[in-house]
Short mmCIF file of N, CA and C in Angstrom, two decimals:
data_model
loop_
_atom_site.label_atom_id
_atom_site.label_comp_id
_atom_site.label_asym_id
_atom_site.label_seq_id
_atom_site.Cartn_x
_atom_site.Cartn_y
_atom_site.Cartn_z
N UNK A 1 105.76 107.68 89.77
CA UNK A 1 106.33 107.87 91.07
C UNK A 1 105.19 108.08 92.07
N UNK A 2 105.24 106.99 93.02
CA UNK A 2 104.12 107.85 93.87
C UNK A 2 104.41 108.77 94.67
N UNK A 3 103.23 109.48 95.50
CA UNK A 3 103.32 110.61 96.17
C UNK A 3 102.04 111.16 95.70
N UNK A 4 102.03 112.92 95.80
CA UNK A 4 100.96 113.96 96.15
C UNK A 4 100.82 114.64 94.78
N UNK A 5 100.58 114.93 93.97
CA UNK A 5 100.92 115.81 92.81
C UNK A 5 100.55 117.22 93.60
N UNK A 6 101.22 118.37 93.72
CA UNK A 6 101.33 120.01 93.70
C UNK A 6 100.99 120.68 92.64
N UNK A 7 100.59 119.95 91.85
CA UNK A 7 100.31 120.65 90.26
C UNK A 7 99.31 121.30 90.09
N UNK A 8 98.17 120.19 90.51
CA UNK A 8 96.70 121.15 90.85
C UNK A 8 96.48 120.63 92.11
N UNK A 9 96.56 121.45 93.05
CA UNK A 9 95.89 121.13 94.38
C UNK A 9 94.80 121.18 94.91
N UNK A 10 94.13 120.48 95.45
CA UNK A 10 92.50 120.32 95.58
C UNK A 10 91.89 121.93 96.50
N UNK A 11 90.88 121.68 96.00
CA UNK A 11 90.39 123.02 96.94
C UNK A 11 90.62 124.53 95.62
N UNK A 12 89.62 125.59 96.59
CA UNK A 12 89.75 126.68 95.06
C UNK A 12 90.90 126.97 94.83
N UNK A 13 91.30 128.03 94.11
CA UNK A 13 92.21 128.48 93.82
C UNK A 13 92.29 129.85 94.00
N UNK A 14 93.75 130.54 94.32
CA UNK A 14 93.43 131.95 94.38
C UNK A 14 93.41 132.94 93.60
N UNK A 15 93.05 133.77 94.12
CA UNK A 15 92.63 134.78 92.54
C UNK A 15 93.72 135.11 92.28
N UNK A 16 93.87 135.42 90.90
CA UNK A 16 95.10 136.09 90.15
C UNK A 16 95.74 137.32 90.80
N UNK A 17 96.81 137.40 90.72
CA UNK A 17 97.74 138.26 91.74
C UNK A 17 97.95 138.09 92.98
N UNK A 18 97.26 136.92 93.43
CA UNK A 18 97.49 137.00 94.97
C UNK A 18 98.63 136.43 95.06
N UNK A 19 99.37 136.93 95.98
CA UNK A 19 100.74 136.68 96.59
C UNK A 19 101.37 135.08 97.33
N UNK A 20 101.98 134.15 97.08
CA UNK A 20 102.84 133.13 97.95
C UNK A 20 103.26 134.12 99.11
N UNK A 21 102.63 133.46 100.35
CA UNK A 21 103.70 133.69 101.24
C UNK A 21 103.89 132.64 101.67
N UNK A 22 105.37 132.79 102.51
CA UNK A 22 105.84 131.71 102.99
C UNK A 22 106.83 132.24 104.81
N UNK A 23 105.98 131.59 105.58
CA UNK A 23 106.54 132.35 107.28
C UNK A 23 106.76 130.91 108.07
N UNK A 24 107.37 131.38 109.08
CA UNK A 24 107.55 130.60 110.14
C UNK A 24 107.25 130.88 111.05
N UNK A 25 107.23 130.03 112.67
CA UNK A 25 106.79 130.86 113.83
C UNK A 25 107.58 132.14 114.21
N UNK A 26 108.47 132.35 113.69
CA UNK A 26 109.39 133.28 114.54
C UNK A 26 109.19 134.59 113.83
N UNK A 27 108.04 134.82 112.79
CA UNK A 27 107.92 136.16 112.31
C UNK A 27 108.45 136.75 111.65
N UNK A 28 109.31 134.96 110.65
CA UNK A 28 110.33 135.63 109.57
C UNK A 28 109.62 134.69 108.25
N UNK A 29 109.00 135.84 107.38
CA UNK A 29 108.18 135.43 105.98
C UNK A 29 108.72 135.99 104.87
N UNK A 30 108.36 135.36 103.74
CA UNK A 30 108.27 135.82 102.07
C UNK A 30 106.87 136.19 101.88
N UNK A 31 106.90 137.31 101.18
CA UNK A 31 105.28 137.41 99.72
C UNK A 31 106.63 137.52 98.61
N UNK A 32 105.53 136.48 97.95
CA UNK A 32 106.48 136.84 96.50
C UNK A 32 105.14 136.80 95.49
N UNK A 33 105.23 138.04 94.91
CA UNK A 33 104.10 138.63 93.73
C UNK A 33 104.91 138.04 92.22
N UNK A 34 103.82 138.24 91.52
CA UNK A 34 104.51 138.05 89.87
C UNK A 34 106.14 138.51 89.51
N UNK A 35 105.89 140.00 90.24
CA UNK A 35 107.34 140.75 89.60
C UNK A 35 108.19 140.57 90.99
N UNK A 36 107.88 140.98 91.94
CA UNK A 36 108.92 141.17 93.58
C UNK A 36 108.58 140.31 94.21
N UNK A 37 109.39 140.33 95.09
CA UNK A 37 109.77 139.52 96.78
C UNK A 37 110.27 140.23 97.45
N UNK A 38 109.41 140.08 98.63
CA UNK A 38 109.68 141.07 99.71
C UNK A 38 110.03 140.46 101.06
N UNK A 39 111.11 140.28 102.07
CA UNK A 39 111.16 139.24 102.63
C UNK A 39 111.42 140.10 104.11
N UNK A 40 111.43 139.37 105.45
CA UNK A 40 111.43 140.27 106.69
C UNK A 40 111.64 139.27 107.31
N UNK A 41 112.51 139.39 108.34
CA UNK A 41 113.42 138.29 108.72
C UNK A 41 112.91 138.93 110.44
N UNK A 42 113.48 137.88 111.36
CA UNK A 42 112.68 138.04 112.72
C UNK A 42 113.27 139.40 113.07
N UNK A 43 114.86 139.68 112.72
CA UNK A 43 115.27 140.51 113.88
C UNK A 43 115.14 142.21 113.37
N UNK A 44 114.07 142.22 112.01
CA UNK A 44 114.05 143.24 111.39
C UNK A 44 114.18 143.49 110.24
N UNK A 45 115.55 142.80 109.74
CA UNK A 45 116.08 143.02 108.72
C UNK A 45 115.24 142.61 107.52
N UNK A 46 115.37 143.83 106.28
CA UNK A 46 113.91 143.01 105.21
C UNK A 46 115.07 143.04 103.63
N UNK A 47 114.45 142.49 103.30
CA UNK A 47 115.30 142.42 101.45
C UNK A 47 113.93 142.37 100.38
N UNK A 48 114.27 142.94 99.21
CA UNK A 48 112.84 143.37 97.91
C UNK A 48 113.72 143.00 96.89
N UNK A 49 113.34 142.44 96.06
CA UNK A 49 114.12 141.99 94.74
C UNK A 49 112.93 142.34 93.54
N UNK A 50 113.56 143.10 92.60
CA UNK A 50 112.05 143.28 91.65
C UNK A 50 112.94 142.23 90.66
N UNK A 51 111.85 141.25 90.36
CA UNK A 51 112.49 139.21 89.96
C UNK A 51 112.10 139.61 88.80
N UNK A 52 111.48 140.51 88.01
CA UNK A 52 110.99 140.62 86.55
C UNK A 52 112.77 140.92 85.86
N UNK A 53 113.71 142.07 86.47
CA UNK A 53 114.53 142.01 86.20
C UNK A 53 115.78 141.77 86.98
N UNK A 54 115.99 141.24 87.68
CA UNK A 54 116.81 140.34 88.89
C UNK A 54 116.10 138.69 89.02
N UNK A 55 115.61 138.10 88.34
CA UNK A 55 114.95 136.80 88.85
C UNK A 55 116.15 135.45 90.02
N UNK A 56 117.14 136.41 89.81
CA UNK A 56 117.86 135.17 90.86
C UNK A 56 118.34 135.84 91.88
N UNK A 57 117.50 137.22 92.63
CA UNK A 57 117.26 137.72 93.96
C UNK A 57 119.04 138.09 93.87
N UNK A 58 119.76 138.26 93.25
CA UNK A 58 121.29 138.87 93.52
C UNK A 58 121.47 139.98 94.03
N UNK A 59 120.55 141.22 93.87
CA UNK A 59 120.52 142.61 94.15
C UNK A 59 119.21 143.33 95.08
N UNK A 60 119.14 143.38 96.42
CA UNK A 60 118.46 143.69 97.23
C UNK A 60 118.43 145.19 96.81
N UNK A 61 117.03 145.54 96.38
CA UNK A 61 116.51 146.67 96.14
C UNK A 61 115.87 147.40 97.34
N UNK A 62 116.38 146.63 98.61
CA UNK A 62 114.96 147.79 99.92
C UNK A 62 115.71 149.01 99.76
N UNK A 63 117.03 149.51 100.35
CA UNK A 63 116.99 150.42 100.28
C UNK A 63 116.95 151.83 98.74
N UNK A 64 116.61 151.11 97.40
CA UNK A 64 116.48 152.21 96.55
C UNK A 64 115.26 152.45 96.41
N UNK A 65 115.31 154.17 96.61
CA UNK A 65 114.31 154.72 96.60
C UNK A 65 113.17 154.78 95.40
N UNK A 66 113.16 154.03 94.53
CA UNK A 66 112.13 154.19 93.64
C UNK A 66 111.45 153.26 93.67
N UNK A 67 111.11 152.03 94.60
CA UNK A 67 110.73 150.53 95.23
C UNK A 67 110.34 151.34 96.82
N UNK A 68 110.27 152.61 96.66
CA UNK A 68 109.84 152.69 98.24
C UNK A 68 108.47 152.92 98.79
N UNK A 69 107.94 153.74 97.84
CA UNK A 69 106.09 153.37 97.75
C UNK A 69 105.40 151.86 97.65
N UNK A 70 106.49 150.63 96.70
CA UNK A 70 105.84 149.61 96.79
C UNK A 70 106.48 148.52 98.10
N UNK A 71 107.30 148.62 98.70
CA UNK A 71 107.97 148.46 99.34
C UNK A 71 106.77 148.75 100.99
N UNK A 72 106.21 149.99 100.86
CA UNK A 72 105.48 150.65 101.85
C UNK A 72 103.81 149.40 101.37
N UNK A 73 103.44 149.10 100.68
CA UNK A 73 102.36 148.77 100.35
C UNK A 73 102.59 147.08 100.57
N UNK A 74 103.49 146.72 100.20
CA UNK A 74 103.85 145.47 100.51
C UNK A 74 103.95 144.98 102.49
N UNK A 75 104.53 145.81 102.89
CA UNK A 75 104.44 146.26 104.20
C UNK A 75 102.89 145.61 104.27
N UNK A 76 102.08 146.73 104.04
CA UNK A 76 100.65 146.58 104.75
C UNK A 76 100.21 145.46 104.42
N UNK A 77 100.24 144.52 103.32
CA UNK A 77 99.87 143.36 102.97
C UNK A 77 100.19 142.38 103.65
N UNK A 78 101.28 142.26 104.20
CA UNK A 78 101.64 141.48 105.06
C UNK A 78 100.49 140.85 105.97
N UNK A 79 99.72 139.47 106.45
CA UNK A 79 99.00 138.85 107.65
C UNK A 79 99.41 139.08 108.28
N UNK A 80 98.98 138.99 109.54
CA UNK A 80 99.72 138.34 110.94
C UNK A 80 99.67 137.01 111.08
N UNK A 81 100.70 136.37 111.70
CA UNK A 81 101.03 134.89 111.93
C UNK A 81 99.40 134.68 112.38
N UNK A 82 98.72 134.97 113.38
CA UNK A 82 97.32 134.11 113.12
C UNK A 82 96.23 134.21 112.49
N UNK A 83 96.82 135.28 111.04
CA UNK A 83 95.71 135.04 109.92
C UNK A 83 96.02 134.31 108.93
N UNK A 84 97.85 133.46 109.15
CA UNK A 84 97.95 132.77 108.63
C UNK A 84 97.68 131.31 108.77
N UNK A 85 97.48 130.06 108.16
CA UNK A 85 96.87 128.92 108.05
C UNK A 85 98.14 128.23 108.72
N UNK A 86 97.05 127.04 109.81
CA UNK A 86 98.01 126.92 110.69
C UNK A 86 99.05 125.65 110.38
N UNK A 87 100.19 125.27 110.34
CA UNK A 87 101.05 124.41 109.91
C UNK A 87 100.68 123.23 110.07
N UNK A 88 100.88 122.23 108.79
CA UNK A 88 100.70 120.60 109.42
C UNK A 88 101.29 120.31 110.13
N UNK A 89 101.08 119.58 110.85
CA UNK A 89 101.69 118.58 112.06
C UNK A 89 103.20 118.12 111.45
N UNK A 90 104.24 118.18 112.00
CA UNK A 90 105.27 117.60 111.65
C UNK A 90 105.14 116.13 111.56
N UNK A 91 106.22 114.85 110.97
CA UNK A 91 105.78 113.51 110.94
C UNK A 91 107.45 113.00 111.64
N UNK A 92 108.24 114.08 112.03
CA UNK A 92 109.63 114.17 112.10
C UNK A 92 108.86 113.82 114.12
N UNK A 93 109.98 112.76 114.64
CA UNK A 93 110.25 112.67 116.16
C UNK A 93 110.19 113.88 116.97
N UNK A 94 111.50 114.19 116.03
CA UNK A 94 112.04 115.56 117.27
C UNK A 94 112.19 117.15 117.13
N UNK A 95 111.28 117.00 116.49
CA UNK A 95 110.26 118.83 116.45
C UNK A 95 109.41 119.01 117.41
#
């Protein structure tokens, strides 16, 4: 099939444990680590799923308190939109 392979992508690689994130302009992102996902949506609202034992995100863990120290640390990890890498160019007309 042609296309791009995602399998190994050129360029280094990141070190072990580092986090996927995934944002948009509007200041609504994912980190998703080995075990959690931590997600924060524009108007505030955030959701934590620990995926080691929930892996299909069904049960939003922000508010239980024993996810609230990592919950707080995940927080600080967070970039800001311009330490994040800046988006390709769309190939779409009407964006």
């Amino acid at each position: 099939m042609p296309g791009v392979s995602t399998i190994h992508p050129p360029g280094p690689l990141a070190p072990a444990g580092s986090p996927s994130i995934t944002a948009n302009k509007q200041d609504c992102f994912s980190l998703r680590f080995e075990r959690y996902r931590y997600i924060r949506y524009q108007d505030g609202q955030e959701e934590f799923y620990d995926t080691s034992r929930d892996p299909h995100e069904w049960t939003n863990q922000f508010a239980n308190p024993i996810f609230a120290e990592t919950i707080k640390g995940l927080r600080a990890t967070v970039p800001s939109l311009a330490d994040m890498a800046t988006p390709l160019p769309s190939r779409l007309k009407n964006e």
